[in-house]
Amino acid sequence: MINRKSQAQIEKIGRAGVIVGGCLQMMKVMCRPGVTTAELDQAAEKFIREHGGIPTFKGYRGFPASICASPNTMVVHGIPGDYLVAEGDIMSLDVGVTLKGWVADAALTVEVGDAGKLAKRLMEVTEASLARAVAKCRVGNRLGDVSHAVQEYVEANGFAVVRSLVGHGIGREMHEEPQIPNYGNPGTGPELKEGMVFAIEPMVNAGTHKVIVGDDHWAISTADGSLSAHYEHTVAITASGPRILTAAGTEEQKGLDAAPLLW
Ligand code: MG
């Protein structure tokens, strides 16, 4: 069952979302050659706690950090550590915040210096696919419309959507129903209703859609070593249309068999 939130509850998720957005913005600025992903993580945790929030990821199923930092061929769920950010990297940064019992979750991909044409196009297409999915978050549409919006745009641009990881409902818990694949058929799935809140997160690979799990049992990387990009917003479905609750952090406003990997 997809539970629906009241307007007051959506406001609470939105307040967590402001911290998420601010944290991502801070990390985007900080993500420069010479910084380690552990330093990004420490700064993020400090930022979240200073704003009264709790880093949702920390301790989630044993995850040891407040953010996921996933460079280049890594898709998602990178554990921050001694990885040294370098010129030409693209880095997926993903963060969740719990504030007074309500959760918001978002991610973006940062280009460090000049990562080249392919990386830029991959990032642009992935971010635009998220915008297209958000635009489908309207009362009366179907969940498949959201999924299809990502797939259609990504594949038309010659890239592949990761299939074994999905977006999710969000609210009291980081992961609520429904699962939101980044592929699917329009006009199928549950009907979208006012008060549903979704974390939509296209994960897009330059090569194959297939992914592998790292030795740490967390990091997910492309199976063929191709680049991957990732963007995510927490979005509420309102009577007047989609409302992005984690927008503050992004300048540019613009499977399922692997359920344990759900993030
Ligand atoms: Mg998520």
PDB file of C-alpha atoms and ligand atoms in Angstrom:
ATOM      1  CA  MET A   1       0.000   0.000   0.000  1.00  0.00           C
ATOM      2  CA  ILE A   2       1.242   3.461  -0.868  1.00  0.00           C
ATOM      3  CA  ASN A   3       0.539   5.692   2.086  1.00  0.00           C
ATOM      4  CA  ARG A   4      -0.329   9.325   1.523  1.00  0.00           C
ATOM      5  CA  LYS A   5       0.851  12.319   3.490  1.00  0.00           C
ATOM      6  CA  SER A   6      -1.128  15.312   4.628  1.00  0.00           C
ATOM      7  CA  GLN A   7      -0.067  18.788   3.602  1.00  0.00           C
ATOM      8  CA  ALA A   8       1.403  19.322   7.086  1.00  0.00           C
ATOM      9  CA  GLN A   9       3.395  16.096   6.778  1.00  0.00           C
ATOM     10  CA  ILE A  10       4.680  17.100   3.363  1.00  0.00           C
ATOM     11  CA  GLU A  11       5.892  20.349   4.912  1.00  0.00           C
ATOM     12  CA  LYS A  12       7.827  18.301   7.480  1.00  0.00           C
ATOM     13  CA  ILE A  13       9.470  16.220   4.765  1.00  0.00           C
ATOM     14  CA  GLY A  14      10.215  19.500   3.012  1.00  0.00           C
ATOM     15  CA  ARG A  15      12.051  20.813   6.045  1.00  0.00           C
ATOM     16  CA  ALA A  16      14.254  17.724   6.027  1.00  0.00           C
ATOM     17  CA  GLY A  17      14.596  18.299   2.289  1.00  0.00           C
ATOM     18  CA  VAL A  18      15.975  21.783   2.785  1.00  0.00           C
ATOM     19  CA  ILE A  19      18.810  20.300   4.863  1.00  0.00           C
ATOM     20  CA  VAL A  20      19.392  17.637   2.207  1.00  0.00           C
ATOM     21  CA  GLY A  21      19.542  20.263  -0.520  1.00  0.00           C
ATOM     22  CA  GLY A  22      21.848  22.515   1.473  1.00  0.00           C
ATOM     23  CA  CYS A  23      24.132  19.616   2.309  1.00  0.00           C
ATOM     24  CA  LEU A  24      24.410  18.578  -1.334  1.00  0.00           C
ATOM     25  CA  GLN A  25      25.184  22.156  -2.306  1.00  0.00           C
ATOM     26  CA  MET A  26      27.915  22.345   0.323  1.00  0.00           C
ATOM     27  CA  MET A  27      29.422  19.065  -0.855  1.00  0.00           C
ATOM     28  CA  LYS A  28      29.253  20.126  -4.488  1.00  0.00           C
ATOM     29  CA  VAL A  29      31.423  23.129  -3.701  1.00  0.00           C
ATOM     30  CA  MET A  30      33.779  21.035  -1.577  1.00  0.00           C
ATOM     31  CA  CYS A  31      34.176  18.237  -4.128  1.00  0.00           C
ATOM     32  CA  ARG A  32      37.469  19.394  -5.632  1.00  0.00           C
ATOM     33  CA  PRO A  33      40.784  17.677  -6.424  1.00  0.00           C
ATOM     34  CA  GLY A  34      42.574  16.667  -3.232  1.00  0.00           C
ATOM     35  CA  VAL A  35      39.601  16.196  -0.939  1.00  0.00           C
ATOM     36  CA  THR A  36      38.811  12.678   0.244  1.00  0.00           C
ATOM     37  CA  THR A  37      35.343  11.208   0.278  1.00  0.00           C
ATOM     38  CA  ALA A  38      35.751  10.705   4.039  1.00  0.00           C
ATOM     39  CA  GLU A  39      36.215  14.465   4.396  1.00  0.00           C
ATOM     40  CA  LEU A  40      33.047  15.051   2.378  1.00  0.00           C
ATOM     41  CA  ASP A  41      31.238  12.634   4.657  1.00  0.00           C
ATOM     42  CA  GLN A  42      32.488  14.310   7.838  1.00  0.00           C
ATOM     43  CA  ALA A  43      31.461  17.737   6.544  1.00  0.00           C
ATOM     44  CA  ALA A  44      28.044  16.402   5.575  1.00  0.00           C
ATOM     45  CA  GLU A  45      27.410  14.846   8.977  1.00  0.00           C
ATOM     46  CA  LYS A  46      28.442  18.068  10.713  1.00  0.00           C
ATOM     47  CA  PHE A  47      26.168  20.100   8.431  1.00  0.00           C
ATOM     48  CA  ILE A  48      23.195  17.806   8.994  1.00  0.00           C
ATOM     49  CA  ARG A  49      23.573  17.711  12.779  1.00  0.00           C
ATOM     50  CA  GLU A  50      24.161  21.479  13.010  1.00  0.00           C
ATOM     51  CA  HIS A  51      20.821  21.926  11.297  1.00  0.00           C
ATOM     52  CA  GLY A  52      19.075  19.638  13.759  1.00  0.00           C
ATOM     53  CA  GLY A  53      18.861  16.604  11.517  1.00  0.00           C
ATOM     54  CA  ILE A  54      20.050  13.027  11.740  1.00  0.00           C
ATOM     55  CA  PRO A  55      21.994  11.446   8.859  1.00  0.00           C
ATOM     56  CA  THR A  56      19.539   8.766   7.788  1.00  0.00           C
ATOM     57  CA  PHE A  57      22.066   6.582   6.002  1.00  0.00           C
ATOM     58  CA  LYS A  58      24.368   6.196   9.004  1.00  0.00           C
ATOM     59  CA  GLY A  59      23.726   2.796  10.508  1.00  0.00           C
ATOM     60  CA  TYR A  60      21.073   1.942   7.919  1.00  0.00           C
ATOM     61  CA  ARG A  61      21.485  -1.815   7.470  1.00  0.00           C
ATOM     62  CA  GLY A  62      24.974  -1.251   8.874  1.00  0.00           C
ATOM     63  CA  PHE A  63      26.027   1.432   6.399  1.00  0.00           C
ATOM     64  CA  PRO A  64      28.924   3.217   8.122  1.00  0.00           C
ATOM     65  CA  ALA A  65      28.598   6.777   6.817  1.00  0.00           C
ATOM     66  CA  SER A  66      26.269   9.732   6.341  1.00  0.00           C
ATOM     67  CA  ILE A  67      26.623   9.944   2.571  1.00  0.00           C
ATOM     68  CA  CYS A  68      27.266   7.679  -0.373  1.00  0.00           C
ATOM     69  CA  ALA A  69      30.107   8.878  -2.593  1.00  0.00           C
ATOM     70  CA  SER A  70      30.383   6.984  -5.862  1.00  0.00           C
ATOM     71  CA  PRO A  71      33.046   8.053  -8.373  1.00  0.00           C
ATOM     72  CA  ASN A  72      33.087   7.449 -12.121  1.00  0.00           C
ATOM     73  CA  THR A  73      32.226   3.812 -12.864  1.00  0.00           C
ATOM     74  CA  MET A  74      30.618   3.371  -9.455  1.00  0.00           C
ATOM     75  CA  VAL A  75      26.848   3.754  -9.701  1.00  0.00           C
ATOM     76  CA  VAL A  76      25.762   4.181  -6.075  1.00  0.00           C
ATOM     77  CA  HIS A  77      26.400   3.202  -2.446  1.00  0.00           C
ATOM     78  CA  GLY A  78      30.100   4.034  -2.336  1.00  0.00           C
ATOM     79  CA  ILE A  79      31.347   4.064   1.251  1.00  0.00           C
ATOM     80  CA  PRO A  80      33.334   7.262   1.867  1.00  0.00           C
ATOM     81  CA  GLY A  81      36.991   6.679   2.696  1.00  0.00           C
ATOM     82  CA  ASP A  82      40.467   7.557   1.508  1.00  0.00           C
ATOM     83  CA  TYR A  83      39.434   7.973  -2.137  1.00  0.00           C
ATOM     84  CA  LEU A  84      41.082  11.181  -3.310  1.00  0.00           C
ATOM     85  CA  VAL A  85      38.878  13.244  -5.598  1.00  0.00           C
ATOM     86  CA  ALA A  86      40.760  14.002  -8.835  1.00  0.00           C
ATOM     87  CA  GLU A  87      40.456  16.353 -11.805  1.00  0.00           C
ATOM     88  CA  GLY A  88      38.186  14.748 -14.391  1.00  0.00           C
ATOM     89  CA  ASP A  89      36.119  12.682 -11.945  1.00  0.00           C
ATOM     90  CA  ILE A  90      32.385  12.558 -11.876  1.00  0.00           C
ATOM     91  CA  MET A  91      31.091  11.829  -8.382  1.00  0.00           C
ATOM     92  CA  SER A  92      27.614  10.783  -7.328  1.00  0.00           C
ATOM     93  CA  LEU A  93      26.827  12.214  -3.890  1.00  0.00           C
ATOM     94  CA  ASP A  94      23.728  10.880  -2.143  1.00  0.00           C
ATOM     95  CA  VAL A  95      22.403  11.986   1.244  1.00  0.00           C
ATOM     96  CA  GLY A  96      19.370  11.379   3.425  1.00  0.00           C
ATOM     97  CA  VAL A  97      18.221  13.433   6.411  1.00  0.00           C
ATOM     98  CA  THR A  98      15.740  12.608   9.145  1.00  0.00           C
ATOM     99  CA  LEU A  99      14.195  15.618  10.861  1.00  0.00           C
ATOM    100  CA  LYS A 100      11.633  15.156  13.630  1.00  0.00           C
ATOM    101  CA  GLY A 101      10.813  11.719  12.310  1.00  0.00           C
ATOM    102  CA  TRP A 102      10.476  12.600   8.620  1.00  0.00           C
ATOM    103  CA  VAL A 103      12.943  11.696   5.908  1.00  0.00           C
ATOM    104  CA  ALA A 104      14.127  13.333   2.676  1.00  0.00           C
ATOM    105  CA  ASP A 105      16.638  11.844   0.245  1.00  0.00           C
ATOM    106  CA  ALA A 106      18.416  13.279  -2.790  1.00  0.00           C
ATOM    107  CA  ALA A 107      21.514  12.897  -4.911  1.00  0.00           C
ATOM    108  CA  LEU A 108      23.442  14.665  -7.619  1.00  0.00           C
ATOM    109  CA  THR A 109      26.516  14.059  -9.712  1.00  0.00           C
ATOM    110  CA  VAL A 110      29.392  16.523  -9.588  1.00  0.00           C
ATOM    111  CA  GLU A 111      31.861  17.092 -12.406  1.00  0.00           C
ATOM    112  CA  VAL A 112      35.315  17.776 -10.994  1.00  0.00           C
ATOM    113  CA  GLY A 113      37.027  20.155 -13.390  1.00  0.00           C
ATOM    114  CA  ASP A 114      36.619  18.888 -16.925  1.00  0.00           C
ATOM    115  CA  ALA A 115      35.444  15.273 -17.169  1.00  0.00           C
ATOM    116  CA  GLY A 116      35.045  15.327 -20.916  1.00  0.00           C
ATOM    117  CA  LYS A 117      32.221  15.292 -23.415  1.00  0.00           C
ATOM    118  CA  LEU A 118      30.817  11.857 -22.678  1.00  0.00           C
ATOM    119  CA  ALA A 119      30.654  12.490 -18.934  1.00  0.00           C
ATOM    120  CA  LYS A 120      28.989  15.861 -19.435  1.00  0.00           C
ATOM    121  CA  ARG A 121      26.387  14.400 -21.760  1.00  0.00           C
ATOM    122  CA  LEU A 122      25.751  11.476 -19.413  1.00  0.00           C
ATOM    123  CA  MET A 123      25.175  13.888 -16.527  1.00  0.00           C
ATOM    124  CA  GLU A 124      22.915  16.154 -18.590  1.00  0.00           C
ATOM    125  CA  VAL A 125      20.815  13.273 -19.865  1.00  0.00           C
ATOM    126  CA  THR A 126      20.479  11.751 -16.404  1.00  0.00           C
ATOM    127  CA  GLU A 127      19.447  15.021 -14.790  1.00  0.00           C
ATOM    128  CA  ALA A 128      17.007  15.754 -17.612  1.00  0.00           C
ATOM    129  CA  SER A 129      15.513  12.278 -17.250  1.00  0.00           C
ATOM    130  CA  LEU A 130      14.815  13.047 -13.601  1.00  0.00           C
ATOM    131  CA  ALA A 131      13.094  16.300 -14.580  1.00  0.00           C
ATOM    132  CA  ARG A 132      10.937  14.387 -17.056  1.00  0.00           C
ATOM    133  CA  ALA A 133      10.001  11.843 -14.410  1.00  0.00           C
ATOM    134  CA  VAL A 134       9.143  14.583 -11.916  1.00  0.00           C
ATOM    135  CA  ALA A 135       6.891  16.199 -14.505  1.00  0.00           C
ATOM    136  CA  LYS A 136       4.870  12.971 -14.622  1.00  0.00           C
ATOM    137  CA  CYS A 137       4.167  13.122 -10.881  1.00  0.00           C
ATOM    138  CA  ARG A 138       0.603  14.322 -11.335  1.00  0.00           C
ATOM    139  CA  VAL A 139      -2.652  13.132  -9.865  1.00  0.00           C
ATOM    140  CA  GLY A 140      -4.263  10.623 -12.213  1.00  0.00           C
ATOM    141  CA  ASN A 141      -1.056   9.498 -13.903  1.00  0.00           C
ATOM    142  CA  ARG A 142       0.287   6.004 -13.301  1.00  0.00           C
ATOM    143  CA  LEU A 143       3.565   4.997 -11.705  1.00  0.00           C
ATOM    144  CA  GLY A 144       4.597   3.446 -15.024  1.00  0.00           C
ATOM    145  CA  ASP A 145       4.403   6.899 -16.598  1.00  0.00           C
ATOM    146  CA  VAL A 146       7.117   8.080 -14.201  1.00  0.00           C
ATOM    147  CA  SER A 147       9.344   5.076 -14.853  1.00  0.00           C
ATOM    148  CA  HIS A 148       8.823   5.229 -18.588  1.00  0.00           C
ATOM    149  CA  ALA A 149       9.732   8.924 -18.732  1.00  0.00           C
ATOM    150  CA  VAL A 150      13.230   8.077 -17.494  1.00  0.00           C
ATOM    151  CA  GLN A 151      13.746   5.048 -19.687  1.00  0.00           C
ATOM    152  CA  GLU A 152      12.458   6.630 -22.868  1.00  0.00           C
ATOM    153  CA  TYR A 153      14.684   9.698 -22.620  1.00  0.00           C
ATOM    154  CA  VAL A 154      17.794   7.835 -21.475  1.00  0.00           C
ATOM    155  CA  GLU A 155      17.583   5.178 -24.183  1.00  0.00           C
ATOM    156  CA  ALA A 156      16.793   7.733 -26.881  1.00  0.00           C
ATOM    157  CA  ASN A 157      20.111   9.310 -25.953  1.00  0.00           C
ATOM    158  CA  GLY A 158      22.010   6.028 -26.250  1.00  0.00           C
ATOM    159  CA  PHE A 159      22.497   5.325 -22.557  1.00  0.00           C
ATOM    160  CA  ALA A 160      21.140   2.585 -20.272  1.00  0.00           C
ATOM    161  CA  VAL A 161      19.110   2.712 -17.061  1.00  0.00           C
ATOM    162  CA  VAL A 162      20.213   0.517 -14.188  1.00  0.00           C
ATOM    163  CA  ARG A 163      17.452  -2.005 -13.603  1.00  0.00           C
ATOM    164  CA  SER A 164      18.422  -3.724 -10.379  1.00  0.00           C
ATOM    165  CA  LEU A 165      18.143  -0.556  -8.277  1.00  0.00           C
ATOM    166  CA  VAL A 166      15.047   1.556  -7.912  1.00  0.00           C
ATOM    167  CA  GLY A 167      13.603   4.707  -6.401  1.00  0.00           C
ATOM    168  CA  HIS A 168      11.094   4.492  -3.600  1.00  0.00           C
ATOM    169  CA  GLY A 169       8.299   5.996  -1.601  1.00  0.00           C
ATOM    170  CA  ILE A 170       9.527   8.033   1.365  1.00  0.00           C
ATOM    171  CA  GLY A 171       8.127   9.606   4.514  1.00  0.00           C
ATOM    172  CA  ARG A 172       8.396   8.257   8.040  1.00  0.00           C
ATOM    173  CA  GLU A 173      10.793   5.723   6.589  1.00  0.00           C
ATOM    174  CA  MET A 174      13.461   6.249   3.966  1.00  0.00           C
ATOM    175  CA  HIS A 175      12.120   3.312   1.992  1.00  0.00           C
ATOM    176  CA  GLU A 176       8.385   2.979   1.700  1.00  0.00           C
ATOM    177  CA  GLU A 177       6.198   1.577  -1.030  1.00  0.00           C
ATOM    178  CA  PRO A 178       6.197   1.738  -3.958  1.00  0.00           C
ATOM    179  CA  GLN A 179       9.424   0.726  -5.606  1.00  0.00           C
ATOM    180  CA  ILE A 180      10.021   3.065  -8.543  1.00  0.00           C
ATOM    181  CA  PRO A 181      11.976   1.435 -11.357  1.00  0.00           C
ATOM    182  CA  ASN A 182      13.634   3.625 -13.960  1.00  0.00           C
ATOM    183  CA  TYR A 183      12.016   1.607 -16.719  1.00  0.00           C
ATOM    184  CA  GLY A 184       8.466   0.593 -17.401  1.00  0.00           C
ATOM    185  CA  ASN A 185       5.369   0.965 -19.506  1.00  0.00           C
ATOM    186  CA  PRO A 186       3.178   4.056 -19.563  1.00  0.00           C
ATOM    187  CA  GLY A 187      -0.368   3.659 -18.317  1.00  0.00           C
ATOM    188  CA  THR A 188       0.548   0.788 -15.984  1.00  0.00           C
ATOM    189  CA  GLY A 189       0.975   0.461 -12.237  1.00  0.00           C
ATOM    190  CA  PRO A 190      -0.718   2.257  -9.359  1.00  0.00           C
ATOM    191  CA  GLU A 191      -2.564   5.486  -9.972  1.00  0.00           C
ATOM    192  CA  LEU A 192      -0.849   8.539  -8.528  1.00  0.00           C
ATOM    193  CA  LYS A 193      -2.781  10.348  -5.829  1.00  0.00           C
ATOM    194  CA  GLU A 194      -2.431  13.549  -3.890  1.00  0.00           C
ATOM    195  CA  GLY A 195      -0.122  13.146  -0.900  1.00  0.00           C
ATOM    196  CA  MET A 196       2.123  10.452  -2.304  1.00  0.00           C
ATOM    197  CA  VAL A 197       5.811  11.275  -1.837  1.00  0.00           C
ATOM    198  CA  PHE A 198       8.471   9.636  -3.983  1.00  0.00           C
ATOM    199  CA  ALA A 199      12.256   9.575  -4.099  1.00  0.00           C
ATOM    200  CA  ILE A 200      12.905   9.277  -7.814  1.00  0.00           C
ATOM    201  CA  GLU A 201      16.462   8.426  -8.742  1.00  0.00           C
ATOM    202  CA  PRO A 202      17.633   7.620 -12.253  1.00  0.00           C
ATOM    203  CA  MET A 203      20.938   5.752 -12.304  1.00  0.00           C
ATOM    204  CA  VAL A 204      22.259   5.870 -15.849  1.00  0.00           C
ATOM    205  CA  ASN A 205      25.222   4.062 -17.394  1.00  0.00           C
ATOM    206  CA  ALA A 206      27.130   5.010 -20.518  1.00  0.00           C
ATOM    207  CA  GLY A 207      27.459   1.305 -21.404  1.00  0.00           C
ATOM    208  CA  THR A 208      25.575  -1.761 -20.226  1.00  0.00           C
ATOM    209  CA  HIS A 209      22.783  -1.511 -17.671  1.00  0.00           C
ATOM    210  CA  LYS A 210      24.385  -4.390 -15.787  1.00  0.00           C
ATOM    211  CA  VAL A 211      26.049  -3.742 -12.456  1.00  0.00           C
ATOM    212  CA  ILE A 212      28.303  -5.578 -10.020  1.00  0.00           C
ATOM    213  CA  VAL A 213      28.582  -5.428  -6.235  1.00  0.00           C
ATOM    214  CA  GLY A 214      31.934  -4.553  -4.678  1.00  0.00           C
ATOM    215  CA  ASP A 215      33.940  -6.508  -2.125  1.00  0.00           C
ATOM    216  CA  ASP A 216      32.525  -4.304   0.643  1.00  0.00           C
ATOM    217  CA  HIS A 217      29.043  -5.600  -0.299  1.00  0.00           C
ATOM    218  CA  TRP A 218      27.859  -2.015  -0.732  1.00  0.00           C
ATOM    219  CA  ALA A 219      29.455  -0.326  -3.718  1.00  0.00           C
ATOM    220  CA  ILE A 220      27.603  -0.914  -6.972  1.00  0.00           C
ATOM    221  CA  SER A 221      29.601  -0.394 -10.164  1.00  0.00           C
ATOM    222  CA  THR A 222      28.964  -0.787 -13.865  1.00  0.00           C
ATOM    223  CA  ALA A 223      29.727  -4.314 -15.058  1.00  0.00           C
ATOM    224  CA  ASP A 224      31.622  -3.059 -18.108  1.00  0.00           C
ATOM    225  CA  GLY A 225      33.591  -0.256 -16.468  1.00  0.00           C
ATOM    226  CA  SER A 226      31.585   2.470 -18.192  1.00  0.00           C
ATOM    227  CA  LEU A 227      30.749   5.763 -16.504  1.00  0.00           C
ATOM    228  CA  SER A 228      27.584   6.165 -14.456  1.00  0.00           C
ATOM    229  CA  ALA A 229      25.583   9.176 -13.267  1.00  0.00           C
ATOM    230  CA  HIS A 230      22.869   9.518 -10.618  1.00  0.00           C
ATOM    231  CA  TYR A 231      20.382  12.234  -9.676  1.00  0.00           C
ATOM    232  CA  GLU A 232      17.591  12.051  -7.129  1.00  0.00           C
ATOM    233  CA  HIS A 233      14.866  14.245  -5.705  1.00  0.00           C
ATOM    234  CA  THR A 234      12.178  13.731  -3.111  1.00  0.00           C
ATOM    235  CA  VAL A 235       8.944  14.815  -4.783  1.00  0.00           C
ATOM    236  CA  ALA A 236       5.415  15.291  -3.425  1.00  0.00           C
ATOM    237  CA  ILE A 237       2.355  14.841  -5.599  1.00  0.00           C
ATOM    238  CA  THR A 238       0.048  17.765  -4.869  1.00  0.00           C
ATOM    239  CA  ALA A 239      -3.248  18.945  -6.310  1.00  0.00           C
ATOM    240  CA  SER A 240      -1.345  21.658  -8.164  1.00  0.00           C
ATOM    241  CA  GLY A 241       1.326  19.314  -9.534  1.00  0.00           C
ATOM    242  CA  PRO A 242       4.711  17.919  -8.524  1.00  0.00           C
ATOM    243  CA  ARG A 243       6.570  19.661  -5.739  1.00  0.00           C
ATOM    244  CA  ILE A 244      10.290  18.983  -5.388  1.00  0.00           C
ATOM    245  CA  LEU A 245      11.140  18.917  -1.678  1.00  0.00           C
ATOM    246  CA  THR A 246      14.919  18.689  -1.991  1.00  0.00           C
ATOM    247  CA  ALA A 247      15.507  21.427  -4.536  1.00  0.00           C
ATOM    248  CA  ALA A 248      17.606  23.775  -2.441  1.00  0.00           C
ATOM    249  CA  GLY A 249      20.765  21.854  -3.157  1.00  0.00           C
ATOM    250  CA  THR A 250      20.644  21.829  -6.904  1.00  0.00           C
ATOM    251  CA  GLU A 251      21.686  24.860  -8.838  1.00  0.00           C
ATOM    252  CA  GLU A 252      20.313  23.492 -12.054  1.00  0.00           C
ATOM    253  CA  GLN A 253      16.665  23.142 -11.284  1.00  0.00           C
ATOM    254  CA  LYS A 254      16.010  22.030 -13.933  1.00  0.00           C
ATOM    255  CA  GLY A 255      15.368  -5.784 -11.096  1.00  0.00           C
ATOM    256  CA  LEU A 256      13.827  -5.656  -8.467  1.00  0.00           C
ATOM    257  CA  ASP A 257      15.360  -9.066  -7.846  1.00  0.00           C
ATOM    258  CA  ALA A 258      17.944  -7.025  -6.006  1.00  0.00           C
ATOM    259  CA  ALA A 259      15.516  -5.642  -3.439  1.00  0.00           C
ATOM    260  CA  PRO A 260      18.123  -5.767  -0.670  1.00  0.00           C
ATOM    261  CA  LEU A 261      20.065  -3.198  -2.667  1.00  0.00           C
ATOM    262  CA  LEU A 262      17.208  -0.754  -2.544  1.00  0.00           C
ATOM    263  CA  TRP A 263      18.438   2.611  -1.394  1.00  0.00           C
TER     264      TRP A 263
HETATM  265 MG    MG B   1      16.916   7.016  -2.514  1.00  0.00          MG
END
